[in-house]
Coordinates of C-alpha atoms in Angstrom, one line a residue:
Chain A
X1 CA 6.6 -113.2 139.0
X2 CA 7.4 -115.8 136.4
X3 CA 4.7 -117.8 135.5
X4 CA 6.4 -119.6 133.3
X5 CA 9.9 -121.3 133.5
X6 CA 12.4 -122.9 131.3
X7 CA 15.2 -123.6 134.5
X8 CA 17.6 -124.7 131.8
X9 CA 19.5 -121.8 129.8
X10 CA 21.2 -124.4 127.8
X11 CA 21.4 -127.9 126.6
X12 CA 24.1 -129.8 124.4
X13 CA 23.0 -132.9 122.8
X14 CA 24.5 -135.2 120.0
X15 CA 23.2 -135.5 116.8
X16 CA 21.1 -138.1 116.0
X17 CA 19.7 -138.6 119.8
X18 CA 16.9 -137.3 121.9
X19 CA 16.3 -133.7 122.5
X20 CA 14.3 -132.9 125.8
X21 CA 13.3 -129.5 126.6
X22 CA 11.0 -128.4 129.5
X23 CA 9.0 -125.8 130.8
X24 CA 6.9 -125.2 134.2
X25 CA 3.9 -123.3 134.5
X26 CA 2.2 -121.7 137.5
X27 CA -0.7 -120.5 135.6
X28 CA -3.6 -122.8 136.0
X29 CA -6.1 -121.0 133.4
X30 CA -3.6 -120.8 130.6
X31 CA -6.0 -122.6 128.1
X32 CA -3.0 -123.0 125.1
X33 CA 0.7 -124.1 125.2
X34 CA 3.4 -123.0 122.9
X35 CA 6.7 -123.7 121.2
X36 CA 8.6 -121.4 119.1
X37 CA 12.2 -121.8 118.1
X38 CA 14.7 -118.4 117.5
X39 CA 17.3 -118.3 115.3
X40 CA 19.7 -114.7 116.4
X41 CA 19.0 -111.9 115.4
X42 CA 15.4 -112.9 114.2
X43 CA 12.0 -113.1 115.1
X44 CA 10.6 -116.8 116.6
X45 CA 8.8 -119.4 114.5
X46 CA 6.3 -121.1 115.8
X47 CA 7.0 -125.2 116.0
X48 CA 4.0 -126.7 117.5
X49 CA 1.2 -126.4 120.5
X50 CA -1.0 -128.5 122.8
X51 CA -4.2 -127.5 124.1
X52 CA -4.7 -127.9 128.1
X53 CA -7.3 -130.7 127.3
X54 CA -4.6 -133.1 125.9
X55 CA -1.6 -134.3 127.0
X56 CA 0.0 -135.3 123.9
X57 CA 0.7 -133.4 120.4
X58 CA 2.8 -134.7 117.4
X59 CA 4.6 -133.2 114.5
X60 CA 7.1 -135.2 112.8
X61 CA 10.1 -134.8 115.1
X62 CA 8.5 -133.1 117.8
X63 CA 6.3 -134.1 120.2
X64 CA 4.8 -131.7 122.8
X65 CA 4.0 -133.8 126.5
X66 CA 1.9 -131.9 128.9
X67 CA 1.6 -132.8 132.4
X68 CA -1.5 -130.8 134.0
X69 CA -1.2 -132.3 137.4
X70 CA 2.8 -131.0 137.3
X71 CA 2.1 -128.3 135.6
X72 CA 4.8 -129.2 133.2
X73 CA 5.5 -129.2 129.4
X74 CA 8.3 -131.0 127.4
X75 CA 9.2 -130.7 124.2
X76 CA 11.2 -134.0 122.5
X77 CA 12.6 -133.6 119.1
X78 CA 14.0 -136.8 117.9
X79 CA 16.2 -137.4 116.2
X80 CA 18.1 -134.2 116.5
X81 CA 19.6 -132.6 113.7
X82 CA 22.2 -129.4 113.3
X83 CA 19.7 -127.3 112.2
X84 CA 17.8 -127.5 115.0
X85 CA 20.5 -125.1 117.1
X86 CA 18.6 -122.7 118.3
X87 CA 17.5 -121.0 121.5
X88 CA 13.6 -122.1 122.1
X89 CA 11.2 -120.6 124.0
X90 CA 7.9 -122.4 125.9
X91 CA 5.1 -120.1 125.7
X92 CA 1.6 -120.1 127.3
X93 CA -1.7 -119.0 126.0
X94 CA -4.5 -116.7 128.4
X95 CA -7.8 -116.6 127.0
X96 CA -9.9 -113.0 127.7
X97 CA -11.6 -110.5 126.3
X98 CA -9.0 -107.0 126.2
X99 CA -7.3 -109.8 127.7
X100 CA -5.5 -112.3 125.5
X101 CA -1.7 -112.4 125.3
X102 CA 1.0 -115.0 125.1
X103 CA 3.5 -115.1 128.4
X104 CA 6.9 -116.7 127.0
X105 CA 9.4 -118.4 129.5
X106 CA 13.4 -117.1 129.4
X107 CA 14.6 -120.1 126.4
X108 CA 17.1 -122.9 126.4
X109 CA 19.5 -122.7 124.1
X110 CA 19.9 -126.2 122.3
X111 CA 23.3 -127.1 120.5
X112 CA 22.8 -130.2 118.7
X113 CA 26.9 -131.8 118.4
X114 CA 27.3 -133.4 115.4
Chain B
X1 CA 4.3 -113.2 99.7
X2 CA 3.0 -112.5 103.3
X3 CA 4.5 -111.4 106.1
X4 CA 5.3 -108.7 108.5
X5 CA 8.1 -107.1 108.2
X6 CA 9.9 -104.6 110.8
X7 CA 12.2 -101.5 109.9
X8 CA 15.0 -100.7 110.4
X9 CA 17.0 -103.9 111.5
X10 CA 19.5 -101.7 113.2
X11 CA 18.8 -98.7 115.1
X12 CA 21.4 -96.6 116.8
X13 CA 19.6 -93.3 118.9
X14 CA 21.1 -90.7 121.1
X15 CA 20.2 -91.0 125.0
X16 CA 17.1 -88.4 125.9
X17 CA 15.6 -89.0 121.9
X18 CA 12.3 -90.3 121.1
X19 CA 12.3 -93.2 118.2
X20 CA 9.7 -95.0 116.9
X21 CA 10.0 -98.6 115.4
X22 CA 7.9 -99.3 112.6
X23 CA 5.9 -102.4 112.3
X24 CA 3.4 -103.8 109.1
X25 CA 2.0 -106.7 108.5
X26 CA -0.4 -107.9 104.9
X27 CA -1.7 -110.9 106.2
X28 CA -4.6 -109.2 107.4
X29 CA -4.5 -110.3 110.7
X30 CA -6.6 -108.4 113.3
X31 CA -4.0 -108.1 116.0
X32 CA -0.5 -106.8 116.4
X33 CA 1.9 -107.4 119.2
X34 CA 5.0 -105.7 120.6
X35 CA 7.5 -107.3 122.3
X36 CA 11.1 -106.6 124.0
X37 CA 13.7 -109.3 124.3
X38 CA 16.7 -108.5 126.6
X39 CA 19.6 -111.4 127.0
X40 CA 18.9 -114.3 129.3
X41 CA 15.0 -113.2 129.4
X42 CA 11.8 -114.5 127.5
X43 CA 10.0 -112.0 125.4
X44 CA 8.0 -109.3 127.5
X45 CA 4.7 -108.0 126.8
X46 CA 4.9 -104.4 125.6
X47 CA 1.8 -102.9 123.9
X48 CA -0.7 -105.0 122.0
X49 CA -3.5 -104.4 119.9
X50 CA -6.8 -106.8 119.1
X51 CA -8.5 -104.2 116.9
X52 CA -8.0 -101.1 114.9
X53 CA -8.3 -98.1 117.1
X54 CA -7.7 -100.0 120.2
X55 CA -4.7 -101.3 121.8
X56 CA -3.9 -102.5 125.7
X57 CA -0.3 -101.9 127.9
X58 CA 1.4 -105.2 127.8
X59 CA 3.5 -105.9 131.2
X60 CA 6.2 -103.2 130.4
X61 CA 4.3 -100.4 128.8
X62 CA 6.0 -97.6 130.9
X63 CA 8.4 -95.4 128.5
X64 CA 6.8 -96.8 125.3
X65 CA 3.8 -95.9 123.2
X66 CA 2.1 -97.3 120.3
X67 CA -0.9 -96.4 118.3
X68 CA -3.3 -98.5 115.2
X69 CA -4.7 -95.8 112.8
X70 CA -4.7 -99.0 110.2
X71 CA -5.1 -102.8 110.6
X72 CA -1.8 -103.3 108.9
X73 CA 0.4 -100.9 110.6
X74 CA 1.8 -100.7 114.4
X75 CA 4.0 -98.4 115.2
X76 CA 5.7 -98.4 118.5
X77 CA 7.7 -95.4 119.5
X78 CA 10.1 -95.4 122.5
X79 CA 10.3 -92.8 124.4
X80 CA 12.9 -90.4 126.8
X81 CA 11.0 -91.8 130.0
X82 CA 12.1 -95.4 129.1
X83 CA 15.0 -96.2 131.2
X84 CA 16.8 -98.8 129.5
X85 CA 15.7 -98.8 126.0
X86 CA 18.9 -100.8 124.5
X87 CA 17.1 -104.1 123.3
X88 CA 15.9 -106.3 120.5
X89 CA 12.5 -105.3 120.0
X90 CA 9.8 -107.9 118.3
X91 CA 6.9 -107.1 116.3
X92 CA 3.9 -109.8 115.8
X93 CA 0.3 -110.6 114.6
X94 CA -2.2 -113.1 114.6
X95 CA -5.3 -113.8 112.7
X96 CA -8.0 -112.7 115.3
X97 CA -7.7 -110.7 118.4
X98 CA -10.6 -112.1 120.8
X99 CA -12.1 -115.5 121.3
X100 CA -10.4 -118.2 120.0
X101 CA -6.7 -119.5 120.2
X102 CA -4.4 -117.8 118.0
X103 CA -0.5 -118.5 117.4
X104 CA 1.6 -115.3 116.7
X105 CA 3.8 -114.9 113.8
X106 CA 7.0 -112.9 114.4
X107 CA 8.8 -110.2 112.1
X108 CA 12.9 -110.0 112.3
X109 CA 12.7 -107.9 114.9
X110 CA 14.5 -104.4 115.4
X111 CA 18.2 -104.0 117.7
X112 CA 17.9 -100.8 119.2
X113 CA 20.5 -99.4 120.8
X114 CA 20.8 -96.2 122.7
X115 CA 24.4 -94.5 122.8

């Protein structure tokens, strides 16, 4: 049971433009969203996160939507650059005691074209 | 400078051997994480750990085992019982295991791969 999905496996997008990634969630009581980008053959950094109570977080170049009703997140990095290549992965946040772990979706793999 | 770091990057095991990955971290954060990463899936939950002493199955645990004798240390052993051990396997931490929202710093992660 995935309950949490990034449908794209990749996405090709020219340098300079718009960079859209998305994730759906099935998880109503996931209290924290997450983005982490991978570089191969190394561990994920984290990029940026969005609390359930907002629908909006910003960090230079990215920007983290989140749509509760949809239960949807998006991630738009703009403008894209080359070094943002990378395979990302949407992550979501449970809150409980002996209970509190992070539930990562599959990745898209972004290639930024220059 | 902090970090956690994993050893050894590569890892190369006969079939029907134990091997344990080794995991530490100095930025004296409370909980440790192991994860498995196979192509074309997310990263899966293995073991994890909020406290010293203490540590919960993941969504995998079966054919793995772990233990947390120190608050910097996390060694996860893979076992003969795991049936498809070949994997990248990822190590990570975060300031405070219970309560309040944490994000998880990653090490470089481990390739094992079982001839």
């Amino acid at each position: 049971d995935q309950q949490v999905k990034q449908n794209s496996p990749s996405l090709s997008v020219q340098e300079g433009r718009i960079s859209i990634l998305n994730c759906d969630y099935t998880n109503s009581m996931f209290d924290y969203f997450l983005w982490y980008k991978k570089y191969p053959a190394e561990g994920p950094t984290f990029l940026i996160s969005i609390s359930s109570i907002k629908d909006k977080n910003e960090d230079g170049r990215f920007t983290v939507f989140l749509n509760k009703s949809a239960k949807h997140l998006s991630l738009h990095i703009v403008p894209s650059q080359p070094g943002d290549s990378a395979v990302y992965f949407c992550a979501a946040h449970t809150f409980g005691f002996g209970n509190e772990k992070l539930t990562f979706g599959t990745g898209t793999r972004l290639t930024i074209i220059p | 400078d902090g970090g956690i770091t994993q050893s050894p990057k590569y890892l190369f095991r006969k079939e029907g051997q134990n091997v344990t990955l080794s995991c530490e971290q100095n930025l004296n954060h409370d909980a440790m994480y192991w994860y498995r990463q196979d192509p074309g899936q997310g990263l899966r939950l293995i073991y994890y750990s909020q406290i010293v002493n203490d540590f919960q199955k993941g969504d995998i645990a079966e054919g793995y085992s772990v233990s947390r004798e120190k608050k910097e240390s996390f060694p996860l052993t893979v076992t003969s019982a795991q049936k498809n051990p070949t994997a990248f396997y990822l190590c990570a931490s975060s300031p405070q295991g219970f309560g309040s929202y944490n994000e998880q710093f990653f090490g470089p992660g481990t390739r094992l791969t079982v001839l």
